[in-house]
PDB file of C-alpha atoms in Angstrom:
ATOM      1  CA  UNK Y   1      55.590  85.663 120.204  1.00 50.00           C
ATOM      2  CA  UNK Y   2      53.488  88.752 121.066  1.00 55.00           C
ATOM      3  CA  UNK Y   3      52.251  91.598 118.970  1.00 60.00           C
ATOM      4  CA  UNK Y   4      55.357  93.607 120.890  1.00 78.00           C
ATOM      5  CA  UNK Y   5      57.894  91.350 119.327  1.00 86.00           C
ATOM      6  CA  UNK Y   6      56.612  91.550 115.953  1.00 89.00           C
ATOM      7  CA  UNK Y   7      56.204  95.398 115.936  1.00 89.00           C
ATOM      8  CA  UNK Y   8      60.039  95.787 117.272  1.00 89.00           C
ATOM      9  CA  UNK Y   9      60.989  93.133 114.557  1.00 88.00           C
ATOM     10  CA  UNK Y  10      59.345  94.969 111.828  1.00 88.00           C
ATOM     11  CA  UNK Y  11      60.811  98.323 112.881  1.00 87.00           C
ATOM     12  CA  UNK Y  12      64.180  97.087 112.994  1.00 85.00           C
ATOM     13  CA  UNK Y  13      64.016  95.647 109.505  1.00 85.00           C
ATOM     14  CA  UNK Y  14      62.489  98.896 108.514  1.00 85.00           C
ATOM     15  CA  UNK Y  15      65.792 100.903 109.923  1.00 83.00           C
ATOM     16  CA  UNK Y  16      67.686  98.212 108.179  1.00 79.00           C
ATOM     17  CA  UNK Y  17      65.885  98.641 104.766  1.00 79.00           C
ATOM     18  CA  UNK Y  18      66.432 102.736 105.333  1.00 79.00           C
ATOM     19  CA  UNK Y  19      70.086 103.266 106.519  1.00 77.00           C
ATOM     20  CA  UNK Y  20      71.450  99.542 105.246  1.00 78.00           C
ATOM     21  CA  UNK Y  21      73.263 101.354 102.240  1.00 78.00           C
ATOM     22  CA  UNK Y  22      75.562 103.156 105.187  1.00 81.00           C
ATOM     23  CA  UNK Y  23      78.018 100.486 105.815  1.00 82.00           C
ATOM     24  CA  UNK Y  24      79.098  99.761 101.763  1.00 84.00           C
ATOM     25  CA  UNK Y  25      79.039 103.769 101.306  1.00 87.00           C
ATOM     26  CA  UNK Y  26      81.717 104.456 103.677  1.00 88.00           C
ATOM     27  CA  UNK Y  27      83.761 100.959 102.725  1.00 86.00           C
ATOM     28  CA  UNK Y  28      83.374 102.552  98.983  1.00 87.00           C
ATOM     29  CA  UNK Y  29      84.666 105.832  99.881  1.00 90.00           C
ATOM     30  CA  UNK Y  30      87.456 104.610 102.108  1.00 89.00           C
ATOM     31  CA  UNK Y  31      88.710 102.717  98.930  1.00 86.00           C
ATOM     32  CA  UNK Y  32      88.072 105.542  96.450  1.00 89.00           C
ATOM     33  CA  UNK Y  33      90.198 107.586  98.905  1.00 92.00           C
ATOM     34  CA  UNK Y  34      92.597 104.779  98.634  1.00 89.00           C
ATOM     35  CA  UNK Y  35      92.814 104.598 102.254  1.00 89.00           C
ATOM     36  CA  UNK Y  36      94.244 100.676 102.531  1.00 84.00           C
ATOM     37  CA  UNK Y  37      96.894 101.489 100.102  1.00 85.00           C
ATOM     38  CA  UNK Y  38      98.237 104.602 102.075  1.00 90.00           C
ATOM     39  CA  UNK Y  39      98.236 102.824 105.592  1.00 85.00           C
ATOM     40  CA  UNK Y  40      99.680  99.811 103.557  1.00 82.00           C
ATOM     41  CA  UNK Y  41     102.342 101.898 102.092  1.00 86.00           C
ATOM     42  CA  UNK Y  42     103.600 103.924 105.431  1.00 85.00           C
ATOM     43  CA  UNK Y  43     104.713 100.568 106.685  1.00 80.00           C
ATOM     44  CA  UNK Y  44     103.226 100.761 109.675  1.00 78.00           C
ATOM     45  CA  UNK Y  45     100.988 102.558 112.011  1.00 82.00           C
ATOM     46  CA  UNK Y  46      99.767 106.169 110.686  1.00 86.00           C
ATOM     47  CA  UNK Y  47      98.673 108.946 112.186  1.00 87.00           C
ATOM     48  CA  UNK Y  48      94.801 110.425 111.762  1.00 90.00           C
ATOM     49  CA  UNK Y  49      96.984 113.792 111.041  1.00 91.00           C
ATOM     50  CA  UNK Y  50      99.504 111.690 108.469  1.00 91.00           C
ATOM     51  CA  UNK Y  51      96.370 110.193 106.740  1.00 93.00           C
ATOM     52  CA  UNK Y  52      94.500 112.931 106.373  1.00 95.00           C
ATOM     53  CA  UNK Y  53      97.217 114.914 104.688  1.00 95.00           C
ATOM     54  CA  UNK Y  54      97.517 112.073 102.461  1.00 95.00           C
ATOM     55  CA  UNK Y  55      94.227 111.772 101.598  1.00 94.00           C
ATOM     56  CA  UNK Y  56      93.207 115.290 101.335  1.00 95.00           C
ATOM     57  CA  UNK Y  57      90.431 115.440 103.672  1.00 94.00           C
ATOM     58  CA  UNK Y  58      90.349 117.114 107.278  1.00 95.00           C
ATOM     59  CA  UNK Y  59      90.947 115.427 110.049  1.00 92.00           C
ATOM     60  CA  UNK Y  60      87.550 115.828 112.009  1.00 91.00           C
ATOM     61  CA  UNK Y  61      85.825 114.145 108.705  1.00 91.00           C
ATOM     62  CA  UNK Y  62      88.326 111.466 108.372  1.00 92.00           C
ATOM     63  CA  UNK Y  63      88.069 110.438 112.034  1.00 91.00           C
ATOM     64  CA  UNK Y  64      84.336 109.618 111.485  1.00 90.00           C
ATOM     65  CA  UNK Y  65      85.126 107.492 108.786  1.00 90.00           C
ATOM     66  CA  UNK Y  66      88.153 105.612 110.504  1.00 90.00           C
ATOM     67  CA  UNK Y  67      85.903 104.665 113.469  1.00 89.00           C
ATOM     68  CA  UNK Y  68      83.424 103.325 111.232  1.00 88.00           C
ATOM     69  CA  UNK Y  69      86.202 101.075 109.923  1.00 87.00           C
ATOM     70  CA  UNK Y  70      87.698 100.670 113.345  1.00 85.00           C
ATOM     71  CA  UNK Y  71      84.626  99.632 114.546  1.00 86.00           C
ATOM     72  CA  UNK Y  72      83.898  97.212 111.727  1.00 81.00           C
ATOM     73  CA  UNK Y  73      87.034  95.277 111.706  1.00 81.00           C
ATOM     74  CA  UNK Y  74      89.043  96.983 108.547  1.00 81.00           C
ATOM     75  CA  UNK Y  75      91.382  98.962 110.469  1.00 84.00           C
ATOM     76  CA  UNK Y  76      92.519  98.711 114.278  1.00 82.00           C
ATOM     77  CA  UNK Y  77      94.027 101.220 116.768  1.00 82.00           C
ATOM     78  CA  UNK Y  78      97.645 101.105 116.982  1.00 78.00           C
ATOM     79  CA  UNK Y  79      99.809 102.343 119.464  1.00 75.00           C
ATOM     80  CA  UNK Y  80     102.386 104.821 118.348  1.00 68.00           C
ATOM     81  CA  UNK Y  81     105.591 103.648 116.010  1.00 66.00           C
ATOM     82  CA  UNK Y  82     108.766 103.387 118.073  1.00 63.00           C
ATOM     83  CA  UNK Y  83     107.602 103.674 121.677  1.00 62.00           C
ATOM     84  CA  UNK Y  84     107.060 107.174 120.865  1.00 60.00           C
ATOM     85  CA  UNK Y  85     104.596 109.270 123.657  1.00 56.00           C
ATOM     86  CA  UNK Y  86     101.614 111.155 122.136  1.00 54.00           C
ATOM     87  CA  UNK Y  87      98.226 111.532 122.535  1.00 53.00           C
ATOM     88  CA  UNK Y  88      97.639 110.982 118.361  1.00 61.00           C
ATOM     89  CA  UNK Y  89      95.669 107.785 117.578  1.00 64.00           C
ATOM     90  CA  UNK Y  90      97.359 106.051 114.866  1.00 67.00           C
ATOM     91  CA  UNK Y  91      96.065 103.455 112.560  1.00 68.00           C
ATOM     92  CA  UNK Y  92      96.834 100.185 110.921  1.00 64.00           C
ATOM     93  CA  UNK Y  93      95.206  97.282 109.335  1.00 63.00           C
ATOM     94  CA  UNK Y  94      93.082  94.944 110.328  1.00 60.00           C
ATOM     95  CA  UNK Y  95      92.492  91.080 109.137  1.00 56.00           C
ATOM     96  CA  UNK Y  96      89.793  92.386 106.701  1.00 61.00           C
ATOM     97  CA  UNK Y  97      91.958  95.166 105.025  1.00 62.00           C
ATOM     98  CA  UNK Y  98      93.850  93.113 102.131  1.00 64.00           C
ATOM     99  CA  UNK Y  99      91.135  92.726 100.106  1.00 64.00           C
ATOM    100  CA  UNK Y 100      90.469  96.382  99.990  1.00 64.00           C
ATOM    101  CA  UNK Y 101      93.985  97.234  98.814  1.00 64.00           C
ATOM    102  CA  UNK Y 102      94.554  97.805  95.115  1.00 59.00           C
ATOM    103  CA  UNK Y 103      97.202  94.831  94.942  1.00 60.00           C
ATOM    104  CA  UNK Y 104      94.384  92.152  95.741  1.00 54.00           C
ATOM    105  CA  UNK Y 105      93.446  90.811  92.538  1.00 53.00           C
ATOM    106  CA  UNK Y 106      89.873  89.757  94.148  1.00 49.00           C
ATOM    107  CA  UNK Y 107      89.105  93.364  94.756  1.00 47.00           C
ATOM    108  CA  UNK Y 108      88.426  93.790  90.640  1.00 46.00           C
ATOM    109  CA  UNK Y 109      85.822  90.732  91.133  1.00 44.00           C
ATOM    110  CA  UNK Y 110      84.329  92.273  93.825  1.00 46.00           C
ATOM    111  CA  UNK Y 111      83.748  95.855  92.116  1.00 50.00           C
ATOM    112  CA  UNK Y 112      85.508  97.946  94.181  1.00 46.00           C
TER     113      UNK Y 112
END
């Protein structure tokens, strides 16, 4: 391993230390806003404007949070319900979702 490889790994490690708080902070924000519970109670895919209205956060800001959560596999994009034709993005839960809902007893253990 050359000097360049070591330096590149060291720089990557510094970036991980500097920005490693972002992932848990965004997830914590989603839980505090009760986004998982709202999506679950909706009973199917929910549009971003509907979710925005339910949590009281502007759609633009919520879009950034949801994009992060979708990228990390907590939520996923979904087609509109009932075959509706729309350009509005819809969101439904993914595999990691259940742990973040209020009904999950493990949530208290995780400190969320």
